[in-house]
XYZ file of C-alpha atoms in Angstrom:
640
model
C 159.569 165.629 -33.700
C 157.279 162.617 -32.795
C 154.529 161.304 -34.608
C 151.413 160.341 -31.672
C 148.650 157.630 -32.931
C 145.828 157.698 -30.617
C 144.118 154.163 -29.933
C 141.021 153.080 -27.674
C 142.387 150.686 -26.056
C 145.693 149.883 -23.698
C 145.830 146.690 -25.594
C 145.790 148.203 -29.065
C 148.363 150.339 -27.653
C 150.684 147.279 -26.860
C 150.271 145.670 -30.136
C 150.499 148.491 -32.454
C 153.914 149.941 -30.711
C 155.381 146.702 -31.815
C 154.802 148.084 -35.669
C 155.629 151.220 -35.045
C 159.157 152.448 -33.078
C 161.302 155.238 -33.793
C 159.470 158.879 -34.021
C 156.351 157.234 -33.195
C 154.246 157.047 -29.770
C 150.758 154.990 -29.228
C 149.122 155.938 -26.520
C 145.240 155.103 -25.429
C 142.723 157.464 -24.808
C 140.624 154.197 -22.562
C 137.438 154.386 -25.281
C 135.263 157.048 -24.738
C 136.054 160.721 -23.753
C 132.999 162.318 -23.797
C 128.987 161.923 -24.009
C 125.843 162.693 -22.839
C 125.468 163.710 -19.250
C 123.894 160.882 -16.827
C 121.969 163.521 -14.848
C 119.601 165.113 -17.167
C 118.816 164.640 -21.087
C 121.441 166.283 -22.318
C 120.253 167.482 -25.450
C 119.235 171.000 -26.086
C 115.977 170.171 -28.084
C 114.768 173.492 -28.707
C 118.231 174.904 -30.368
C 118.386 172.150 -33.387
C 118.833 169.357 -31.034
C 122.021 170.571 -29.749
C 123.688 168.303 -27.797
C 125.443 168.958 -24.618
C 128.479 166.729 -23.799
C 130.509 166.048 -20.671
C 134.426 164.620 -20.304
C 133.689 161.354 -18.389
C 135.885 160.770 -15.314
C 138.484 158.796 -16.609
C 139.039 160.805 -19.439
C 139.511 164.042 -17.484
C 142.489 161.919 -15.978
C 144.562 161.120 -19.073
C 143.654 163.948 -21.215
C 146.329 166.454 -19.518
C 149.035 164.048 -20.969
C 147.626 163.206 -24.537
C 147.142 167.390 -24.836
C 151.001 167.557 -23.851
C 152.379 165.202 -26.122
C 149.579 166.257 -28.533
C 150.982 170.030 -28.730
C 154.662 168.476 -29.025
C 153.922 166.236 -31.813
C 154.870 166.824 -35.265
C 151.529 164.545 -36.551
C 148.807 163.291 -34.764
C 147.013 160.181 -36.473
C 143.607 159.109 -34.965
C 143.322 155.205 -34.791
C 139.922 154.383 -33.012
C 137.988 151.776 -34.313
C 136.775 151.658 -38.190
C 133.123 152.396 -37.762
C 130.997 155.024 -36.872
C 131.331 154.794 -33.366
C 134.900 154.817 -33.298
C 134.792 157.973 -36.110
C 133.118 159.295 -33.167
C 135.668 158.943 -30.410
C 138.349 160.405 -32.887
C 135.717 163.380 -33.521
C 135.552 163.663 -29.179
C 139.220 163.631 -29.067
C 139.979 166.552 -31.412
C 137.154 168.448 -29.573
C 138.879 168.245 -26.472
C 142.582 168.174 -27.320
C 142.339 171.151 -29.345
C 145.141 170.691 -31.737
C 146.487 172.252 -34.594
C 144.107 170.860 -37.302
C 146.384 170.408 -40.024
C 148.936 167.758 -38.371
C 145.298 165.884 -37.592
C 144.663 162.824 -39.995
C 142.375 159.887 -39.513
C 143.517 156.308 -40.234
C 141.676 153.099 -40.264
C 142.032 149.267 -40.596
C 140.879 146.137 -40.869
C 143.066 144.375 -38.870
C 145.984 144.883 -36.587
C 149.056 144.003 -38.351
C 152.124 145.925 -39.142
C 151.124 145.847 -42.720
C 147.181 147.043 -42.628
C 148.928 149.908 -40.013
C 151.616 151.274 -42.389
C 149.132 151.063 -45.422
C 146.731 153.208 -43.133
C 149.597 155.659 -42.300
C 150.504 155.566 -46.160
C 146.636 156.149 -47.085
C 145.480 159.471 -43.699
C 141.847 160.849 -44.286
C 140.346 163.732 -42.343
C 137.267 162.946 -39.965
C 134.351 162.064 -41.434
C 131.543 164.325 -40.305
C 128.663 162.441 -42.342
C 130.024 159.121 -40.389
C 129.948 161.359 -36.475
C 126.467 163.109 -37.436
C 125.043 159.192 -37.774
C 126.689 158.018 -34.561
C 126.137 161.494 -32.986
C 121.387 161.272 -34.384
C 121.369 157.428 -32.806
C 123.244 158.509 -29.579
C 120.602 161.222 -29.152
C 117.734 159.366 -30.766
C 118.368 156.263 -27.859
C 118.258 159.416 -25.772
C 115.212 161.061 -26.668
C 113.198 157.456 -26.331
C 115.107 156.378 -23.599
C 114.943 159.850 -21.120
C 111.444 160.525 -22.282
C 109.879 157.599 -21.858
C 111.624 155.689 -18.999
C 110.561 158.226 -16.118
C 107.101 158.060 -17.233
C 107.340 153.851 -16.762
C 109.057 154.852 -13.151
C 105.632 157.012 -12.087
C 102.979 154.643 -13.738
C 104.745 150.956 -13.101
C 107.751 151.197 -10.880
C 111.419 152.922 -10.552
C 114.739 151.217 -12.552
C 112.169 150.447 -15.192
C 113.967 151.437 -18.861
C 112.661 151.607 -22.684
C 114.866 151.713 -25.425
C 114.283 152.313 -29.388
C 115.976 148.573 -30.401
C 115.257 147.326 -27.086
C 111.852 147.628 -27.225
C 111.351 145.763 -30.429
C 113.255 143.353 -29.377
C 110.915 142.737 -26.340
C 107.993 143.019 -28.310
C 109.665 140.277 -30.760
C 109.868 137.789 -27.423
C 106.385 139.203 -26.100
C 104.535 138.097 -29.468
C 105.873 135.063 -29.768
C 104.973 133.860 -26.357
C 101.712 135.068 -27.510
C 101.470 132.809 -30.138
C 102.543 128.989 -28.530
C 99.933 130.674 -25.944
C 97.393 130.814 -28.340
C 98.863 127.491 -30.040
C 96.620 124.063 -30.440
C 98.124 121.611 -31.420
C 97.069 118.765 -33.843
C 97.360 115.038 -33.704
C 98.906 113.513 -36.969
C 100.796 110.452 -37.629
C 102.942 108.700 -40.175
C 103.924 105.264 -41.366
C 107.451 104.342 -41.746
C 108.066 100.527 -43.099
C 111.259 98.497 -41.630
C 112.268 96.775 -44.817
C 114.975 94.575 -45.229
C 117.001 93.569 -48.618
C 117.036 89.859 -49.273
C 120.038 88.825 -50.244
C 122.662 90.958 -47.643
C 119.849 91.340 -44.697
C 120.411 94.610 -44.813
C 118.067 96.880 -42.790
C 116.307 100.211 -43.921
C 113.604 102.736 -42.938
C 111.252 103.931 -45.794
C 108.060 106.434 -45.184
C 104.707 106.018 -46.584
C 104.095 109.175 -49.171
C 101.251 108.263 -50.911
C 97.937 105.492 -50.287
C 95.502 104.726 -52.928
C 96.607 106.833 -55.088
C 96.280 109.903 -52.978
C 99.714 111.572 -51.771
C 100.075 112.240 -48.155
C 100.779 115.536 -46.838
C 101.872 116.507 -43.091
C 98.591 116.211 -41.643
C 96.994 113.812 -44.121
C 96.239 110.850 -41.229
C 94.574 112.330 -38.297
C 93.890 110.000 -35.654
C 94.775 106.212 -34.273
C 91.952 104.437 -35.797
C 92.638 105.987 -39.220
C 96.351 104.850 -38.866
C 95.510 100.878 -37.893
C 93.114 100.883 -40.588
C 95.704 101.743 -43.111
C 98.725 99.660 -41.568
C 96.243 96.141 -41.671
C 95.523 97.304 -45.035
C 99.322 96.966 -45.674
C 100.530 93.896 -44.084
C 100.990 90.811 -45.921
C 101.473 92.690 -49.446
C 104.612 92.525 -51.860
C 106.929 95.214 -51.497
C 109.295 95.519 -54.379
C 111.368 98.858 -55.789
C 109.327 100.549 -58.257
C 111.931 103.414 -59.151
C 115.349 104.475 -57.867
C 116.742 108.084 -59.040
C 120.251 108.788 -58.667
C 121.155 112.990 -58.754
C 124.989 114.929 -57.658
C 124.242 117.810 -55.238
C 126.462 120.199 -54.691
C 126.791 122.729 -51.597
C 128.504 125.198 -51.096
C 130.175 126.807 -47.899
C 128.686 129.668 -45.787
C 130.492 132.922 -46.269
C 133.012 134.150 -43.434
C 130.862 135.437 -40.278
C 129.313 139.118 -39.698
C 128.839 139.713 -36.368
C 125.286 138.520 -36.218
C 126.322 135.107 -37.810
C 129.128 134.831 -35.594
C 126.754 135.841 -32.652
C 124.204 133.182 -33.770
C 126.628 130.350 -34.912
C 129.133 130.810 -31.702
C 125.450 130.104 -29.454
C 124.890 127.416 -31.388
C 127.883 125.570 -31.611
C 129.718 126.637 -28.717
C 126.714 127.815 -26.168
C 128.488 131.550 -25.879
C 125.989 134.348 -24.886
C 126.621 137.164 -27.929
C 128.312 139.393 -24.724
C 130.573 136.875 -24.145
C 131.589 136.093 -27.729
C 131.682 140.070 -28.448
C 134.193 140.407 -25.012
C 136.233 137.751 -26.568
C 136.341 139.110 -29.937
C 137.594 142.222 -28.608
C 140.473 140.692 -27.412
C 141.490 138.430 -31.115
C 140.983 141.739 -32.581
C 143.636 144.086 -29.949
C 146.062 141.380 -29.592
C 147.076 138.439 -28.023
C 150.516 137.432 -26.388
C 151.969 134.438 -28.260
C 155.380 134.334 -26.658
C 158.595 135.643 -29.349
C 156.066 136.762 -31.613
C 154.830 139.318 -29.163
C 151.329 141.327 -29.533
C 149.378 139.969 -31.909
C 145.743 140.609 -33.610
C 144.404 137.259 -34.302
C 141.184 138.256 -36.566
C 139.920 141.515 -38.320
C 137.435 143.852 -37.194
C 134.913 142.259 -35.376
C 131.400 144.606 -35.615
C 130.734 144.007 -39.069
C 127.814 143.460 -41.520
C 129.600 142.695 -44.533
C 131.076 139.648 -46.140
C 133.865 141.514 -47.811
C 137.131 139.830 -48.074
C 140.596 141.510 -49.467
C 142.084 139.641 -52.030
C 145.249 139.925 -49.801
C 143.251 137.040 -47.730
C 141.765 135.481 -50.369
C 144.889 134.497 -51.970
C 146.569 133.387 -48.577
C 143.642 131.430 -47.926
C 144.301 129.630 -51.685
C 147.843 128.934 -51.073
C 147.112 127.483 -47.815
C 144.337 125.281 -49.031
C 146.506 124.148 -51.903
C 149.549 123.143 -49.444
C 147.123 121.446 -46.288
C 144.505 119.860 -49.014
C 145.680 119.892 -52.199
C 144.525 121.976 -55.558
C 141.271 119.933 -56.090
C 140.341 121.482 -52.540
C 140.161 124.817 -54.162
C 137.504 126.329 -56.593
C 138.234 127.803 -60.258
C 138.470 131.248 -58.903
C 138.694 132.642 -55.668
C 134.937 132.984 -53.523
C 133.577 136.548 -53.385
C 130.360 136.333 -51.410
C 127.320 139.988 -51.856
C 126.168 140.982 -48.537
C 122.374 140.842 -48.256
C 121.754 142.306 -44.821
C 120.018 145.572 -44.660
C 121.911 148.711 -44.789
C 125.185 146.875 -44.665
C 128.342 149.108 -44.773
C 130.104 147.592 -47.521
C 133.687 149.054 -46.803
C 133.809 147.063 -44.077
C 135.023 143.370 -43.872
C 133.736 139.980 -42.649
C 135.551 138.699 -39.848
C 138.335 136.163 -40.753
C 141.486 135.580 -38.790
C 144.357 138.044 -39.871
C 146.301 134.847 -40.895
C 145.238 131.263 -41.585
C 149.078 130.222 -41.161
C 148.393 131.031 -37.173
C 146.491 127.757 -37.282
C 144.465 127.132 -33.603
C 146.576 124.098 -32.516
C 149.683 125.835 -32.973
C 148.397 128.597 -30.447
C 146.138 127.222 -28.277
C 148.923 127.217 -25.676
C 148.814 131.090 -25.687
C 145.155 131.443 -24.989
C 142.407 130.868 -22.730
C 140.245 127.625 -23.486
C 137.549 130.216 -24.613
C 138.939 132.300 -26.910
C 140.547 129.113 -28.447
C 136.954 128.242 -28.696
C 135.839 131.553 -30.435
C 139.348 131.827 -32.557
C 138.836 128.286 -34.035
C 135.753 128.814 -34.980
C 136.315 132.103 -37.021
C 139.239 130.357 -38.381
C 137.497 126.972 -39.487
C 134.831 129.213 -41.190
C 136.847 131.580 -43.094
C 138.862 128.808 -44.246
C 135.760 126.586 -45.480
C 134.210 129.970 -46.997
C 137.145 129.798 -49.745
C 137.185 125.708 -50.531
C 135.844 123.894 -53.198
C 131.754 122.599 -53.030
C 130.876 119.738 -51.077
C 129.645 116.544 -53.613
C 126.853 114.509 -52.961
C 125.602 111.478 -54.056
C 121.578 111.049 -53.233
C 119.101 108.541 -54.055
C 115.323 108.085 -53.757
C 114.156 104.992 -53.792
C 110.416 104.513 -54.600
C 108.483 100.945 -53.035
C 105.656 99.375 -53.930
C 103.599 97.801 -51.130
C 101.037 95.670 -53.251
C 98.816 98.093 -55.173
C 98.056 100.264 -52.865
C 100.962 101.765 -50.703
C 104.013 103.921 -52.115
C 107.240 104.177 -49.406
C 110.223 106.245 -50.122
C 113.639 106.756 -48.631
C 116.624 108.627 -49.090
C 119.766 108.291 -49.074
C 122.935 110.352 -49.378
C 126.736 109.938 -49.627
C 129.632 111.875 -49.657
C 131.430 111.864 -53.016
C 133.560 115.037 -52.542
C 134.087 116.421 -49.004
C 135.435 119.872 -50.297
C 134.778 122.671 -47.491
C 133.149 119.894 -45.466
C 136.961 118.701 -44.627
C 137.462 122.296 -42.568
C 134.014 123.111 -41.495
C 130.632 120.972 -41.465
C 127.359 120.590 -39.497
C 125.129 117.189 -39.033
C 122.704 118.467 -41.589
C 125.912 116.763 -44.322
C 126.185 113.537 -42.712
C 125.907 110.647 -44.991
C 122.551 108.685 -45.072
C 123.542 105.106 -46.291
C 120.919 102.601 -47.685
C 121.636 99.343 -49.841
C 122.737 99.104 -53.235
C 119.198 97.897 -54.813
C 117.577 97.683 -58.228
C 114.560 98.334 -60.134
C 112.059 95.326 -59.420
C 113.912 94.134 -57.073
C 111.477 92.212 -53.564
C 111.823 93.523 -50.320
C 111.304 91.756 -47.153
C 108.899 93.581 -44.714
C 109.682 93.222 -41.607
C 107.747 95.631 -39.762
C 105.645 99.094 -40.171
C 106.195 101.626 -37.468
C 102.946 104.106 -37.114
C 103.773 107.193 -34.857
C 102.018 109.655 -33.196
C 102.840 113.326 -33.820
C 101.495 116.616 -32.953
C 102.061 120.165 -34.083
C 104.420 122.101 -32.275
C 104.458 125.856 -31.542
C 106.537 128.357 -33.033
C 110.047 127.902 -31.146
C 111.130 130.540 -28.466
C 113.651 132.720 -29.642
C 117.185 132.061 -28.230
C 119.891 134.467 -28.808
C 120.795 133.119 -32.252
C 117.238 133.287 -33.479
C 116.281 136.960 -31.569
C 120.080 138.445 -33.208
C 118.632 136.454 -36.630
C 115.220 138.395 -36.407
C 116.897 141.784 -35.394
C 119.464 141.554 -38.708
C 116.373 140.533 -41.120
C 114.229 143.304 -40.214
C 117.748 145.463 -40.080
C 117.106 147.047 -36.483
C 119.849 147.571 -34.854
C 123.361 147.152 -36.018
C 126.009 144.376 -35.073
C 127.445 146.477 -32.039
C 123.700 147.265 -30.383
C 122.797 143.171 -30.621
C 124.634 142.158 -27.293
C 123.860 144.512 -25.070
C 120.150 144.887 -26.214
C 120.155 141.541 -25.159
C 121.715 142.454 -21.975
C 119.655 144.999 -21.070
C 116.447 143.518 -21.509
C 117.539 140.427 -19.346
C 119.194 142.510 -16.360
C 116.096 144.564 -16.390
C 113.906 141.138 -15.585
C 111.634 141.702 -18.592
C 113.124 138.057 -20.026
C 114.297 135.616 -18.657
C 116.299 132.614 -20.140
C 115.562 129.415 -19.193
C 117.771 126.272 -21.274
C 119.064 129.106 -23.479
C 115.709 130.263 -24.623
C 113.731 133.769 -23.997
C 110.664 133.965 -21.450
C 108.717 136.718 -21.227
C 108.168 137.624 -17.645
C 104.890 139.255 -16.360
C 107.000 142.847 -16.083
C 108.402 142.326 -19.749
C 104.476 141.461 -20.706
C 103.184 145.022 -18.746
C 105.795 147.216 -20.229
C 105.736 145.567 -23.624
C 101.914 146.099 -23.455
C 102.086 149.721 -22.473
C 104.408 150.437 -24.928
C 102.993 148.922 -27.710
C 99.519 150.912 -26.552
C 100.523 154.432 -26.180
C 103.747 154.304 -28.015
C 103.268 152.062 -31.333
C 105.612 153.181 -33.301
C 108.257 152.747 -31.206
C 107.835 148.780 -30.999
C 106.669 149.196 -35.186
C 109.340 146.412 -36.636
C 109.139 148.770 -39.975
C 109.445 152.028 -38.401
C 112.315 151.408 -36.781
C 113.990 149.569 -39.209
C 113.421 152.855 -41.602
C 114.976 155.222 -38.744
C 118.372 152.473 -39.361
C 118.113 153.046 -42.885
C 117.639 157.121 -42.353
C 121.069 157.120 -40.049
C 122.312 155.462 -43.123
C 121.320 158.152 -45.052
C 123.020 160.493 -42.371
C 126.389 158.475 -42.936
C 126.322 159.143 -46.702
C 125.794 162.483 -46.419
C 122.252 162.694 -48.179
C 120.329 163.403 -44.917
C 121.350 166.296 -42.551
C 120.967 164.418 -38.410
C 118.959 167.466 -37.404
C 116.314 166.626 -40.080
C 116.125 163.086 -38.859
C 115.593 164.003 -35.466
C 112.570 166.988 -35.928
C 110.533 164.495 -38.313
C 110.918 161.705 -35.164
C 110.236 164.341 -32.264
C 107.400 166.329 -33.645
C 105.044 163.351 -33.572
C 106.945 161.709 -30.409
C 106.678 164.659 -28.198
C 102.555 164.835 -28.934
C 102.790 160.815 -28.626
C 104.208 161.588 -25.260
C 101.780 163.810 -23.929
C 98.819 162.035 -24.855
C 100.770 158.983 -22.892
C 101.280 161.223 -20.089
C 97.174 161.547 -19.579
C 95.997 158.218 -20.815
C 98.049 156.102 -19.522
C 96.838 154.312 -16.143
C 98.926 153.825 -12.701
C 99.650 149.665 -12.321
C 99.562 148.267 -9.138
C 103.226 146.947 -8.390
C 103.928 143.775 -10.199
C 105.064 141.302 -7.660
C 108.467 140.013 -7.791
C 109.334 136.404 -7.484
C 111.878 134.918 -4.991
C 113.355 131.281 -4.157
C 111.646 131.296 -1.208
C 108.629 128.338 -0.467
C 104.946 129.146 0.961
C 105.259 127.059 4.419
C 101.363 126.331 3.860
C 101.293 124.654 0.260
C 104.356 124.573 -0.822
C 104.174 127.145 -4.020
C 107.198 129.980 -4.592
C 106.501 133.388 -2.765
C 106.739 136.769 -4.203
C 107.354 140.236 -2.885
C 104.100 142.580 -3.336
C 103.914 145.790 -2.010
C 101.314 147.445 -0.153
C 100.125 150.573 1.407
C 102.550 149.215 4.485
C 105.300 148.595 2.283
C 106.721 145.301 0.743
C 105.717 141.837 1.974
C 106.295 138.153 1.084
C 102.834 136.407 -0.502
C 102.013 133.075 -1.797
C 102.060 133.142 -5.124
C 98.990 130.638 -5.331
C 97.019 134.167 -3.764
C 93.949 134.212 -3.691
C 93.845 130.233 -3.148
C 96.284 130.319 -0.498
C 96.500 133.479 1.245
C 99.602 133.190 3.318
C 101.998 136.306 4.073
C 105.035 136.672 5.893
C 107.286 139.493 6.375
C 110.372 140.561 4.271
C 113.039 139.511 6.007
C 116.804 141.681 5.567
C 118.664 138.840 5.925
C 116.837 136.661 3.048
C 117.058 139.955 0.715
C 119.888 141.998 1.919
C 118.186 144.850 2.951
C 114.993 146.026 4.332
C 111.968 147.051 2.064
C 112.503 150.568 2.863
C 116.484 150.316 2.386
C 115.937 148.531 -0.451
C 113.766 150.972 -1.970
C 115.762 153.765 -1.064
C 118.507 152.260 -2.690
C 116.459 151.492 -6.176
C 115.041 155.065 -5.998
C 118.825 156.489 -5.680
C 119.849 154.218 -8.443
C 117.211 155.308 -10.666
C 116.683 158.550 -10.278
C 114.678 160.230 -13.112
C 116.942 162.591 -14.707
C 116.564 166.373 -14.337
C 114.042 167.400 -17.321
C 116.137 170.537 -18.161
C 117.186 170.609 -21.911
C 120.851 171.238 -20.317
């Protein structure tokens, strides 16, 4: 009799047959099977939270197969993905396949390779219901906020509007700290840099002043211009000689191998990838790639992770390979095991890494897209700097002497050990050279450089910073990053301009009204407790239903207090790329008790209208609107 092993996807199907011939057949179940309805909340509230789930279409189409081969098969191993969303799918599948329950095992990796597969077969487990009851309270939490709150939004603001538990925070993240440059003043400072040149080579260095009469100089120390000149006059002419030079090693070491919020954060900043796109293209490393003889292959491990755990399987591949490529001295005293400090991190998991280091990027760049050669060579130069030996430094202050008066330092740093900098480095380690000088030794001056600074406002998040933010406070979790950030940009309440985050004037109102009748829902602490309560869930200390009834009690009265208090907005107008033919200013679409119109967005300076054309927009107002009502239908209220 055949053995079945049930996947998610047609591509983890492709690779894992390649490990497994013979008795066995992989077949894909195409990710989800069942959830929540789409029409209507879904969740029977008043029976325990009782969910109520439907087969999605696609499912309904392959599951007459996988129940044929299910009921013919001597063992049936569940293979979905190893986290709690994927325990979840394997849960979904037994529900509806129906099988005997004692040929039904679970099995989970790391990585697809024919040796973490035929350790999982070795090492079955049944379904964890502790890890399904967590997947199973978010699912229905996101429900609860989402279905309860969005069709109030629709009535008071305007239909396809959406709020979400993580989403929300997220928004208010943006929202407050556009509040904040608003509110920003900034303050005029300046500093004094010398141009000072050593004697007898005519070599050329920058120095800054730190201290003047005795007093040191902080950031905002000198205020204005006239303050400045005064002190730069006061320092011309005078003897500038070393007073003190201090020599010290520094050693760094590398950055552990990526999570999926470092991954998300570094592959922005490094390679400009949106965290959708570098999630899309992690999928694919992790299910397999075609590189030609060698067939299907999984190029890196698991990639929604919050942990930093590495098997020593890898750790020791990644030693002989550094001791071949570099040599030994490349190679710390033992091998690197790095603690995982994110909140609520699920420790049996692993870091990303690539599933070998011998499949080095150059060798296999011919079998892959220019992007995921992109994404795959960074995971790979990271993982392999993670295990190398400390970077060396040498650095140097050097103290000057400007008569009495004036004290100028600079620094200087240079590489005396390269170690993991040789795989995987940033500009921050560049060297810093300055000349070989000595105690008492005269300087030449041969110019000071006074500069004009001001304070600058807290930066706008970009993705790297928000997915940063998100991890610290632990809201979320690594699969719920990228498409929070998806959803709050397709909805128009951001918008990203030069990869940063703008707060638009609908993200502003709905932020607003959230944070005003529903506080805790946008509370940074509240709903990074709920995360660490589904935790609790997923060890089995918690039961979901408990979890739920302590949220909805309070919710449900925060709700119908909302429902009364809060007020009916006039239509927030909606901008377009289309000019004002009177002064020249973008026009938006307001609506009005005629329906929707083009205005001048200058209104009420410039008061020009014109009519919504179809052919700029599509459709007409009233199509269009029909359409968005369609779309967004609030969902039957039922508890079916």
């Amino acid at each position: 009799m055949s053995k079945l092993v049930i996947v998610e996807s047609p591509t983890k199907e492709k690779t894992i047959s390649r490990f497994l011939q013979g008795d066995y057949i992989v077949k894909s179940s195409y990710g989800h099977v069942r959830d929540l309805p789409v029409n209507g909340l879904g969740v029977k509230i008043e029976k325990n939270f009782e969910p109520f789930y439907v087969t999605l279409p696609k499912a309904k189409k392959i599951l007459p197969s996988l129940k044929k081969i299910s009921a013919e098969a001597e063992k049936i191993y569940l293979a979905t993905d190893y986290d709690r969303e994927g325990e979840a799918i394997a849960w979904h599948l037994i529900e509806l396949l129906k099988p005997d329950k004692e040929k039904v095992k679970r099995i989970t990796f790391h990585e697809i390779t024919e040796k973490a597969i035929l350790e999982a077969l070795e090492n079955p487990r049944s379904i964890d219901l502790n890890l399904v009851n967590a997947q199973q309270a978010r699912r229905i939490l996101d429900r609860l906020v989402g279905y309860k709150i969005s069709p109030l939004l629709w009535r008071k603001v305007k239909s396809g509007l959406s709020a979400g538990r993580v989403q929300s925070v997220a928004l208010r993240l943006i929202c407050d700290r556009e509040e904040e440059i608003d509110k920003f003043r900034p303050e005029e400072y300046w500093t004094i840099a010398a141009e000072l040149r050593k004697i007898e080579t005519e070599e050329n260095f920058l120095a800054e002043l730190i201290e003047y009469e005795n007093e040191k100089l902080e950031k905002l120390s000198i205020r204005d211009q006239k303050e400045t000149e005064k002190i730069v006059h006061s320092l011309e002419g005078l003897t500038y000689a070393v007073k003190k030079i201090v020599f010290k090693e520094k050693k760094k070491a590398p950055a552990p191998p990526f999570t999926t919020a470092t991954l998300q954060q570094e592959s922005a900043r490094k390679i400009f990838f949106s965290s959708n796109k570098t999630m899309f293209l992690a999928q694919q490393l992790y299910e397999g790639v075609e590189l030609g003889e060698e067939g299907m292959v999984g190029l890196i491990t698991y990639h929604r992770t919050d942990s930093f755990q590495v098997a020593e399987s890898a750790r020791n591949e990644a030693r002989k390979y550094i001791s071949e490529k570099y040599g030994t001295n490349f190679l710390p005293s033992k091998p690197r095991i790095y603690k995982t400090k994110v909140k609520g991190a699920q420790e049996a998991h692993e870091a990303i890494r690539p599933t070998s280091l011998y499949r080095q990027p150059e060798e296999i760049k011919k079998y892959l897209t220019p992007e995921q050669v992109k994404l795959y060579t960074l995971i790979w130069q990271r993982f392999l700097a993670s295990q190398m030996a400390e970077a060396i430094f040498d650095t140097l202050a050097i103290d000057i002497t400007a008569g009495n008066i004036g004290l100028f330092r600079a620094n200087g740093q240079k590489i005396k050990f390269p170690g993991f900098l040789s795989a995987y480095g940033g500009d921050e380690e560049k060297e810093k050279p300055l000349p070989q000088l000595k105690e008492g030794e005269n300087l030449r001056l041969l110019k000071l450089i006074p500069e004009q600074h001001f304070t600058e406002p807290p930066a706008r998040y970009n993705e790297a910073s928000l997915i940063k933010t998100l991890e610290k406070y632990g809201i979320g979790r690594p699969s719920t990053y990228a498409p929070t950030i998806s959803t709050i940009t397709e909805r128009k309440y951001v918008e990203l301009k030069e990869r940063k985050f703008y707060s638009t004037e609908l993200g502003k109102t709905i932020n607003e009204l959230i944070k005003k009748h529903f506080p805790t829902i946008v509370d940074i602490n509240f709903t990074a407790e709920m995360e660490k309560e589904l935790d609790e869930i997923a060890k089995g200390k918690i039961t979901w239903t408990k979890v739920l009834d302590n949220f909805y009690i309070p919710f449900s009265q925060t709700l119908s207090l909302a429902e009364k208090e809060m007020v009916r907005l006039r239509p927030i107008p909606q901008p377009t790329e289309e000019k004002c033919e009177k002064c020249g200013r973008m026009m938006v679409i307001r609506t009005g008790s005629r329906g929707s119109f083009l205005a001048c967005s200058g209104f009420p300076k410039c008061r020009n209208t014109m009519p919504l054309r179809p052919c700029l927009y599509g459709r007409s107002s009233d199509e269009e609107r029909q359409v968005a009502d369609e779309a967004t239908k609030p969902p039957n209220q039922s508890n079916k």
